[in-house]
CSV table of C-alpha atoms in Angstrom, one decimal:
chain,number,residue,atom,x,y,z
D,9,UNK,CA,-13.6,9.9,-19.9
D,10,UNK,CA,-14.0,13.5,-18.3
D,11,UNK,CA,-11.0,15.0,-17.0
D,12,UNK,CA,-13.2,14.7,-12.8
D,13,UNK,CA,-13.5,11.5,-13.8
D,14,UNK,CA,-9.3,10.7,-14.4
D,15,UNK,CA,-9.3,13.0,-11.5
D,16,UNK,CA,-10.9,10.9,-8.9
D,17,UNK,CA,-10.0,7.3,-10.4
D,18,UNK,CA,-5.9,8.5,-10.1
D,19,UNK,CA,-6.9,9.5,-6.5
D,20,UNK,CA,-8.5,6.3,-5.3
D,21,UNK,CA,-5.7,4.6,-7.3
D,22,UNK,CA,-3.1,5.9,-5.2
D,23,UNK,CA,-5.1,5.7,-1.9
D,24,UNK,CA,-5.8,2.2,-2.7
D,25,UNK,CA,-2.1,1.9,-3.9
D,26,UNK,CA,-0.8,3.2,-0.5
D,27,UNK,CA,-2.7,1.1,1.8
D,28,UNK,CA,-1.3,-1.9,-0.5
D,29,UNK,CA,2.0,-0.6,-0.3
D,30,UNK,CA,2.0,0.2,3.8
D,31,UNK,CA,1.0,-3.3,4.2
D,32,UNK,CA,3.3,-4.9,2.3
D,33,UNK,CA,6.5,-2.5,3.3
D,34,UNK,CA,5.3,-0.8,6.4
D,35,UNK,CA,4.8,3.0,7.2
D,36,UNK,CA,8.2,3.8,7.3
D,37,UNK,CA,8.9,2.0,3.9
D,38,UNK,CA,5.9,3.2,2.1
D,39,UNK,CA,7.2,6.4,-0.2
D,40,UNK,CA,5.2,8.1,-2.4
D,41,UNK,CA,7.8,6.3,-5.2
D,42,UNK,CA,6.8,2.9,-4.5
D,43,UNK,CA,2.8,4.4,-3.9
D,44,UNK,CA,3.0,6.1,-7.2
D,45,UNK,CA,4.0,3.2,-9.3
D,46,UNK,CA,2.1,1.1,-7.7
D,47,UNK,CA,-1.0,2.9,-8.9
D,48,UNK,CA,0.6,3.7,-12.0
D,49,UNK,CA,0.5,7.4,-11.8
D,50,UNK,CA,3.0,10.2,-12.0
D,51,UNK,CA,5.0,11.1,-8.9
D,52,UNK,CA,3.5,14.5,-8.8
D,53,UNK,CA,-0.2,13.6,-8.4
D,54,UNK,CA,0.9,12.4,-5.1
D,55,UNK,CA,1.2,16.3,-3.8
D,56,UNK,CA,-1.3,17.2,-6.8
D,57,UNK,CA,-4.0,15.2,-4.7
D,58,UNK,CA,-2.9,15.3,-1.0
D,59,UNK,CA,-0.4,18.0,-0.9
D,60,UNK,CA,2.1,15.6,1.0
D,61,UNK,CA,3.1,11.7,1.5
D,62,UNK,CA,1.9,12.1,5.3
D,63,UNK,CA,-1.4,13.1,4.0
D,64,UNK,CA,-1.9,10.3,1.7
D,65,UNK,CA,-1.1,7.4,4.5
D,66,UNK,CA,-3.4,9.6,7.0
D,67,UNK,CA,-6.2,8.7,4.4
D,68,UNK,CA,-5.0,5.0,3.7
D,69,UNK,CA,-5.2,4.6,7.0
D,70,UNK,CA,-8.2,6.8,7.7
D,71,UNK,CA,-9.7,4.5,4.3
D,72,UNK,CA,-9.1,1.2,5.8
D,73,UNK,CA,-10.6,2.2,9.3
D,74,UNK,CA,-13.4,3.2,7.5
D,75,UNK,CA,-13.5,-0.2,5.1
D,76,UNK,CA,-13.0,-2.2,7.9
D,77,UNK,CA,-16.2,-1.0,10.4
D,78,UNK,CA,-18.2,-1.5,7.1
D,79,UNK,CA,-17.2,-5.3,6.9
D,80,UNK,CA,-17.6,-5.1,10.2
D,81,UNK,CA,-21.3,-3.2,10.1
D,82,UNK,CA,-20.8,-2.1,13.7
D,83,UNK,CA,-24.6,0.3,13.2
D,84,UNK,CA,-26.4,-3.4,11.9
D,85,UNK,CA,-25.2,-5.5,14.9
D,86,UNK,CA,-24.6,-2.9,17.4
D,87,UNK,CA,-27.8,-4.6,19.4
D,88,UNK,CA,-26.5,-8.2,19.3
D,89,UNK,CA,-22.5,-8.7,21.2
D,90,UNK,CA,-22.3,-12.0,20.0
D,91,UNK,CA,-22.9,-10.9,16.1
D,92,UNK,CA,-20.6,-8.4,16.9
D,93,UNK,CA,-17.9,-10.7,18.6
D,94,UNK,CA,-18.6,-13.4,15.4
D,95,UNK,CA,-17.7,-10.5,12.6
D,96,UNK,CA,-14.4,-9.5,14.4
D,97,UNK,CA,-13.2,-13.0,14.8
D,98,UNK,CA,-13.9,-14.1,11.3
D,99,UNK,CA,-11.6,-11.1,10.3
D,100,UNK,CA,-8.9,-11.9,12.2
D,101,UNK,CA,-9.1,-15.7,11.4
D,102,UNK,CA,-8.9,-14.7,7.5
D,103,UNK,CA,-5.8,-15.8,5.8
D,104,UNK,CA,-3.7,-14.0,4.7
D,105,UNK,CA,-4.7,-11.1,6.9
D,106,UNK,CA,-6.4,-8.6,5.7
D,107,UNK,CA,-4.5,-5.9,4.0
D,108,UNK,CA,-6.4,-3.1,5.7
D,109,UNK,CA,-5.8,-4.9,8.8
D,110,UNK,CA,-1.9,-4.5,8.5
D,111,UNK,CA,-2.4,-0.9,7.8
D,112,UNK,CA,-4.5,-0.5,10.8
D,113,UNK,CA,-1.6,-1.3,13.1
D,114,UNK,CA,1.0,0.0,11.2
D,115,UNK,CA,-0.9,3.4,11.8
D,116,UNK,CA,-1.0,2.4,15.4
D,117,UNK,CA,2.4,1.7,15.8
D,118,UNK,CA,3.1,5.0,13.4
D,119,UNK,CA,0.8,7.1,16.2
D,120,UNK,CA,3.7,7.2,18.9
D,121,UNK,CA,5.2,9.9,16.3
D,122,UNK,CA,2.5,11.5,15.0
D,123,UNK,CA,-0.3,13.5,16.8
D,124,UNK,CA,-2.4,13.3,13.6
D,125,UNK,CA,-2.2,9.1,13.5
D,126,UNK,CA,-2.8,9.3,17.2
D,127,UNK,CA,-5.8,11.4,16.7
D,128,UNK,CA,-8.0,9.4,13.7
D,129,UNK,CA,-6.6,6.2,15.8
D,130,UNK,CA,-8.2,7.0,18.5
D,131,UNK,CA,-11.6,8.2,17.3
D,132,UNK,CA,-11.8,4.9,15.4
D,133,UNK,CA,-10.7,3.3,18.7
D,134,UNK,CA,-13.7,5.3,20.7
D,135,UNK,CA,-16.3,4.6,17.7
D,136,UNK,CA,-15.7,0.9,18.2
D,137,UNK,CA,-15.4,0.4,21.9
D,138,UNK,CA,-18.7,3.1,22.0
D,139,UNK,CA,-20.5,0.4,19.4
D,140,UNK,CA,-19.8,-2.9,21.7
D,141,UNK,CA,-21.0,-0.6,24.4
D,142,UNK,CA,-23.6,-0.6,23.5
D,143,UNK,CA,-24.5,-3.6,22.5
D,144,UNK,CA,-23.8,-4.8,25.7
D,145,UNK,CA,-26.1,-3.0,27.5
D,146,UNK,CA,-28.9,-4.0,25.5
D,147,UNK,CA,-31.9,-4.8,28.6
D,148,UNK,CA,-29.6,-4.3,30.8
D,149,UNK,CA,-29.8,-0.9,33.2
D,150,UNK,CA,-26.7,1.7,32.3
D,151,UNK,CA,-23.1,0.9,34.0
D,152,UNK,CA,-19.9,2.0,33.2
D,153,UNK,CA,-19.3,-1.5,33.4
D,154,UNK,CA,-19.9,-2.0,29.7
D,155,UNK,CA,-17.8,0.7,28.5
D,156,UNK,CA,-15.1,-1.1,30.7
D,157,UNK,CA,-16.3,-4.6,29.3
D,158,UNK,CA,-16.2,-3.2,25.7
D,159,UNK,CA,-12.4,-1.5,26.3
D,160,UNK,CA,-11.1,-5.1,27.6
D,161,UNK,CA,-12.9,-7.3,24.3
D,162,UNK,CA,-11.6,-4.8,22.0
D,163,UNK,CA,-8.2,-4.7,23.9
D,164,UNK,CA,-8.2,-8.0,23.3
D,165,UNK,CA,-9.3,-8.5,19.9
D,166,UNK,CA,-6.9,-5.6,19.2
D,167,UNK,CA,-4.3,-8.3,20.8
D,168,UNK,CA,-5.5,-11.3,19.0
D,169,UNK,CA,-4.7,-9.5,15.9
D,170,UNK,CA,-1.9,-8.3,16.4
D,171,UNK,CA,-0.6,-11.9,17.2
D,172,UNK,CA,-2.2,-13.1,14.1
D,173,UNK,CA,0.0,-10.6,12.4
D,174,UNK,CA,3.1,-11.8,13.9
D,175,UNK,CA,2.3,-15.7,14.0
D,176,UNK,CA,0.1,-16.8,11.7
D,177,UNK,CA,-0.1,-20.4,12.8
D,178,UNK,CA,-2.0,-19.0,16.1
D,179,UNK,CA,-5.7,-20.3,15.8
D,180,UNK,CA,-7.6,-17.5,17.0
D,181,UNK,CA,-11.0,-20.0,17.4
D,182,UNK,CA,-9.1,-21.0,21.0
D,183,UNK,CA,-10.2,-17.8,22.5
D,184,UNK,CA,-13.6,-18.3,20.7
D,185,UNK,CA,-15.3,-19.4,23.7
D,186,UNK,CA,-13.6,-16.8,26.0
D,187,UNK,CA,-14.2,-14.2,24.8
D,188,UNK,CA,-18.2,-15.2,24.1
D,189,UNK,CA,-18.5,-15.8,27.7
D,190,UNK,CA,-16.9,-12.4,28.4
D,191,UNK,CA,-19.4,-10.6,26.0
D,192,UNK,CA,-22.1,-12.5,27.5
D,193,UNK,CA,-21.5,-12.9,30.9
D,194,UNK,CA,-24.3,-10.7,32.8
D,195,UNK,CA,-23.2,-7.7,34.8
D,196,UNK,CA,-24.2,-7.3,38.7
């Protein structure tokens, strides 16, 4: 194996590593330690590769964001809500939740303290409320009403997560037809 090729697997090691480790123990208890031996790597490659911990959880969490709108394939069903609607609750109906899912709000919660997590938060925030946006204004003349629409279904998807995070006997499917009326309902 070339020595690019050790390079780049010790990297995605430890960013895969970190996004295990911030799910399991949470921003604050995520050190580059616990990341390292995780991905069975020296302690050094940690500032070798990102040049600080910070770093490495800005691209765990920037890694998972970007994991999770592929599942999601926002550009394949941005013309269709309901597909849309479909792919988010079948993520947060998944059990246990999805790894990526828990680092996505611990970078949240983490982006109160940190202009940088607040930053790549929001953009992902934007890109998907811009997506169902869209969507919803398939044959349908422009209103701001569907950006507003959008910002209240991912508000409270966003929610519905979060609650599935915290009690995981909640069935998400109860809010099934809600929230497909809401993405469906026409706009005046």
């Amino acid at each position: 194996m070339s020595a690019n090729k050790k390079g780049d697997d010790a990297r995605v090691r430890l960013v895969q590593a970190a996004i295990a480790t911030i799910a399991d123990r949470g921003w604050p208890g995520a050190t580059t330690r616990a990341i390292a031996e995780a991905a069975d790597a020296n302690l050094a490659l940690v500032n070798y590769y990102f040049g600080s911990k910070q770093t490495l959880l800005l691209t765990a969490l920037e890694t998972s964001m970007r994991e999770l709108a592929d599942a999601f394939n926002l550009d394949g069903l941005a013309h269709d809500p309901a597909r849309v609607l479909e792919a988010c609750l079948r993520l947060v109906e998944q059990q246990p939740p999805d790894a990526r899912l828990r680092v996505l709000f611990e970078g949240t919660m983490q982006a109160r303290h940190d202009e940088s997590i607040r930053r790549v938060t929001a953009n992902m925030l934007a890109g998907y409320r811009t997506s169902l946006a869209s969507a919803l204004a398939q044959g349908h003349p422009p209103s701001p009403r569907h950006r507003g629409r959008a910002a209240a279904l991912v508000a409270i998807l966003d929610g519905l997560l979060l609650h599935k995070l915290v009690d995981p006997e909640l069935d998400p499917a109860l809010a099934r037809e809600s929230l497909q009326c809401l993405a469906s309902r026409e706009l005046d």
